CSV table of C-alpha atoms in Angstrom, one decimal:
chain,number,residue,atom,x,y,z
A,159,UNK,CA,72.9,46.9,83.3
A,160,UNK,CA,73.9,43.7,85.1
A,161,UNK,CA,72.5,43.2,88.6
A,162,UNK,CA,73.7,40.3,90.8
A,163,UNK,CA,72.1,39.4,94.2
A,164,UNK,CA,74.2,37.2,96.3
A,165,UNK,CA,73.2,35.4,99.5
A,166,UNK,CA,75.7,34.9,102.3
A,167,UNK,CA,73.9,32.7,104.8
A,168,UNK,CA,74.5,30.2,107.5
A,169,UNK,CA,75.4,29.6,111.1
A,170,UNK,CA,75.6,32.3,113.7
A,171,UNK,CA,79.2,33.6,114.1
A,172,UNK,CA,80.3,31.9,110.9
A,173,UNK,CA,82.0,35.0,109.5
A,174,UNK,CA,79.2,36.2,107.2
A,175,UNK,CA,79.5,39.9,108.0
A,176,UNK,CA,83.3,40.0,107.8
A,177,UNK,CA,83.2,38.2,104.5
A,178,UNK,CA,80.5,40.5,103.1
A,179,UNK,CA,82.5,43.6,104.0
A,180,UNK,CA,85.7,42.3,102.5
A,181,UNK,CA,83.9,41.3,99.3
A,182,UNK,CA,82.3,44.8,99.1
A,183,UNK,CA,85.8,46.3,98.9
A,184,UNK,CA,86.9,44.0,96.1
A,185,UNK,CA,83.8,44.0,93.8
A,186,UNK,CA,82.6,46.7,91.5
A,187,UNK,CA,79.5,48.8,92.6
A,188,UNK,CA,78.9,46.5,95.5
A,189,UNK,CA,76.5,47.1,98.4
A,190,UNK,CA,75.7,45.0,101.4
A,191,UNK,CA,72.5,44.4,103.4
A,192,UNK,CA,72.2,42.6,106.7
A,193,UNK,CA,69.2,40.4,107.8
A,194,UNK,CA,69.9,41.5,111.4
A,195,UNK,CA,68.5,45.0,110.4
A,196,UNK,CA,65.1,43.5,110.0
A,197,UNK,CA,64.6,42.0,113.5
A,198,UNK,CA,61.3,42.9,115.2
A,199,UNK,CA,61.5,44.8,118.5
A,200,UNK,CA,62.0,42.6,121.6
A,201,UNK,CA,58.4,43.1,122.7
A,202,UNK,CA,57.1,41.5,119.4
A,203,UNK,CA,59.4,38.4,119.7
A,204,UNK,CA,57.7,35.3,121.1
A,205,UNK,CA,58.9,33.5,124.2
A,206,UNK,CA,58.8,29.7,124.4
A,207,UNK,CA,57.8,27.5,127.4
A,208,UNK,CA,61.4,27.6,128.7
A,209,UNK,CA,61.4,31.3,128.8
A,210,UNK,CA,63.7,31.7,125.7
A,211,UNK,CA,63.1,34.6,123.4
A,212,UNK,CA,62.6,33.0,119.9
A,213,UNK,CA,65.0,35.1,117.9
A,214,UNK,CA,66.3,32.4,115.6
A,215,UNK,CA,63.0,31.9,113.7
A,216,UNK,CA,61.5,33.7,110.7
A,217,UNK,CA,58.7,35.1,112.8
A,218,UNK,CA,61.2,37.2,114.7
A,219,UNK,CA,62.0,39.2,111.5
A,220,UNK,CA,60.2,41.5,109.2
A,221,UNK,CA,60.8,39.3,106.2
A,222,UNK,CA,58.4,41.0,103.8
A,223,UNK,CA,60.2,44.3,104.5
A,224,UNK,CA,63.5,42.6,103.7
A,225,UNK,CA,62.2,41.3,100.3
A,226,UNK,CA,60.9,44.7,99.5
A,227,UNK,CA,64.3,46.3,100.3
A,228,UNK,CA,66.1,43.9,98.0
A,229,UNK,CA,63.6,44.5,95.2
A,230,UNK,CA,63.8,48.2,95.6
A,231,UNK,CA,67.6,48.0,95.3
A,232,UNK,CA,67.3,45.8,92.2
A,233,UNK,CA,65.1,48.4,90.5
A,234,UNK,CA,67.6,51.2,90.9
A,235,UNK,CA,70.9,50.0,92.2
A,236,UNK,CA,72.7,53.0,90.9
A,237,UNK,CA,70.7,55.3,93.3
A,238,UNK,CA,71.4,53.2,96.4
A,239,UNK,CA,74.2,55.6,97.4
A,240,UNK,CA,76.9,53.0,97.1
A,241,UNK,CA,80.2,54.9,97.0
A,242,UNK,CA,82.6,52.4,95.4
A,243,UNK,CA,86.3,53.0,95.7
A,244,UNK,CA,88.3,51.5,92.9
A,245,UNK,CA,88.0,47.8,93.6
A,246,UNK,CA,91.2,46.4,94.9
A,247,UNK,CA,91.8,43.7,92.4
A,248,UNK,CA,88.9,43.4,90.0
A,249,UNK,CA,90.1,45.7,87.3
A,250,UNK,CA,92.4,43.2,85.5
A,251,UNK,CA,89.8,40.4,85.6
A,252,UNK,CA,86.7,42.3,84.6
A,253,UNK,CA,86.7,45.1,82.0
A,254,UNK,CA,84.0,47.7,81.9
A,255,UNK,CA,82.2,47.2,85.2
A,256,UNK,CA,80.4,50.6,85.3
A,257,UNK,CA,77.1,48.8,84.5
A,258,UNK,CA,77.6,45.9,87.0
A,259,UNK,CA,75.8,46.2,90.3
A,260,UNK,CA,76.2,43.7,93.1
A,261,UNK,CA,74.2,43.3,96.3
A,262,UNK,CA,75.5,41.0,99.0
A,263,UNK,CA,72.8,40.0,101.5
A,264,UNK,CA,74.1,38.4,104.7
A,265,UNK,CA,72.0,36.6,107.3
A,266,UNK,CA,71.3,33.4,109.2
A,267,UNK,CA,67.9,32.6,107.7
A,268,UNK,CA,68.2,33.5,104.0
A,269,UNK,CA,67.1,30.3,102.2
A,270,UNK,CA,64.0,29.3,104.2
A,271,UNK,CA,61.7,32.0,102.9
A,272,UNK,CA,60.2,31.4,99.5
A,273,UNK,CA,59.8,35.0,98.3
A,274,UNK,CA,63.5,35.5,98.9
A,275,UNK,CA,64.5,32.4,97.0
A,276,UNK,CA,63.4,33.9,93.7
A,277,UNK,CA,65.9,36.7,94.0
A,278,UNK,CA,69.3,34.9,94.5
A,279,UNK,CA,71.9,34.7,91.7
A,280,UNK,CA,74.4,32.9,93.9
A,281,UNK,CA,73.9,31.3,97.4
A,282,UNK,CA,76.6,30.5,99.9
A,283,UNK,CA,76.1,28.9,103.3
A,284,UNK,CA,78.7,29.0,106.1
A,285,UNK,CA,78.9,26.1,108.5
A,286,UNK,CA,80.6,25.6,111.8
A,287,UNK,CA,80.9,22.6,114.1
A,288,UNK,CA,79.0,22.9,117.4
A,289,UNK,CA,82.0,23.5,119.7
A,290,UNK,CA,83.5,26.2,117.6
A,291,UNK,CA,80.2,28.0,117.1
A,292,UNK,CA,79.5,27.9,120.8
A,293,UNK,CA,83.0,29.2,121.6
A,294,UNK,CA,82.6,32.1,119.1
A,295,UNK,CA,79.1,32.9,120.3
A,296,UNK,CA,80.3,33.2,123.9
A,297,UNK,CA,82.7,35.9,123.0
A,298,UNK,CA,80.0,38.2,121.5
A,299,UNK,CA,77.7,40.6,123.3
A,300,UNK,CA,74.1,40.6,122.1
A,301,UNK,CA,71.2,42.9,122.9
A,302,UNK,CA,69.4,41.3,124.6
A,303,UNK,CA,72.2,39.1,126.0
A,304,UNK,CA,72.1,35.3,125.6
A,305,UNK,CA,70.8,33.9,128.9
A,306,UNK,CA,72.1,30.7,130.5
A,307,UNK,CA,71.3,27.7,128.2
A,308,UNK,CA,70.1,29.9,125.4
A,309,UNK,CA,72.6,28.6,122.9
A,310,UNK,CA,71.9,24.9,123.6
A,311,UNK,CA,68.2,25.5,124.2
A,312,UNK,CA,67.3,27.6,121.2
A,313,UNK,CA,70.2,28.9,118.9
A,314,UNK,CA,71.8,25.6,118.0
A,315,UNK,CA,68.6,23.5,117.6
A,316,UNK,CA,67.1,26.2,115.3
A,317,UNK,CA,70.3,26.3,113.2
A,318,UNK,CA,70.2,22.5,112.7
A,319,UNK,CA,66.4,22.7,111.9
A,320,UNK,CA,66.9,25.4,109.3
A,321,UNK,CA,70.0,23.8,107.8
A,322,UNK,CA,68.2,20.5,107.4
A,323,UNK,CA,65.3,22.4,105.6
A,324,UNK,CA,67.8,24.1,103.3
A,325,UNK,CA,69.5,20.8,102.5
A,326,UNK,CA,66.2,19.2,101.7
A,327,UNK,CA,64.6,22.0,99.7
A,328,UNK,CA,67.2,24.3,98.2
A,329,UNK,CA,69.5,23.6,95.4
A,330,UNK,CA,72.6,25.4,94.0
A,331,UNK,CA,74.0,26.3,97.4
A,332,UNK,CA,77.7,26.5,97.9
A,333,UNK,CA,78.6,25.2,101.4
A,334,UNK,CA,81.6,26.9,103.0
A,335,UNK,CA,83.6,25.6,106.0
A,336,UNK,CA,83.6,28.5,108.5
A,337,UNK,CA,86.7,27.1,110.3
A,338,UNK,CA,88.8,28.0,107.2
A,339,UNK,CA,90.8,31.2,107.3
A,340,UNK,CA,89.1,34.4,106.2
A,341,UNK,CA,91.6,34.6,103.3
A,342,UNK,CA,90.6,31.2,102.0
A,343,UNK,CA,86.9,31.9,102.2
A,344,UNK,CA,87.3,35.3,100.6
A,345,UNK,CA,89.4,33.8,97.7
A,346,UNK,CA,86.8,31.0,97.1
A,347,UNK,CA,83.7,33.3,97.1
A,348,UNK,CA,85.4,36.1,95.2
A,349,UNK,CA,86.6,33.9,92.3
A,350,UNK,CA,83.2,32.2,92.1
A,351,UNK,CA,81.4,35.6,91.8
A,352,UNK,CA,83.9,36.8,89.2
A,353,UNK,CA,83.1,33.6,87.1
A,354,UNK,CA,79.4,34.4,87.5
A,355,UNK,CA,79.9,37.9,86.3
A,356,UNK,CA,81.8,36.7,83.3
A,357,UNK,CA,79.0,34.3,82.4
A,358,UNK,CA,76.4,37.0,82.7
A,359,UNK,CA,78.4,39.3,80.4
A,360,UNK,CA,79.1,36.8,77.7
């Protein structure tokens, strides 16, 4: 059995979820997991001196639960209730994929937590310039909603802080330009994963 755990990290509103869902449809026995599902309840998230809720930090998430969930999936991916339709375009490129299982984990803080870093087979990081990220973020509705100044006061500074940490400490990360079309990003990541699968099966 071949198990592949893929990280799809990076900036808020960079297109991580969309990319993960599209890849799921194209890859054999593919499941997805979202870091957003591991947020602590609002009452447990700290507030800074400016009154901003500190959501964009590791302490706002149940990270140990996330690691446990990924490890559980790795132990028995076949029982994770993934219903895979016939992948749209894998069949010709990869023969005999019954024993291949892929988990795509998407989130904004994937590579800054050491216990997670032991699990990745491939890591991708989506980036966006400030103006585009702010524009996209302003079109989304969050619970709780972004208050005035929240993006500039908390979201963007935290993104830059964690991105710098990743660049300094993590290797083998493929950086992706989130301003490219979804088709371009999908094609790039998909072909990279197919190459990785071929290597694993040689």
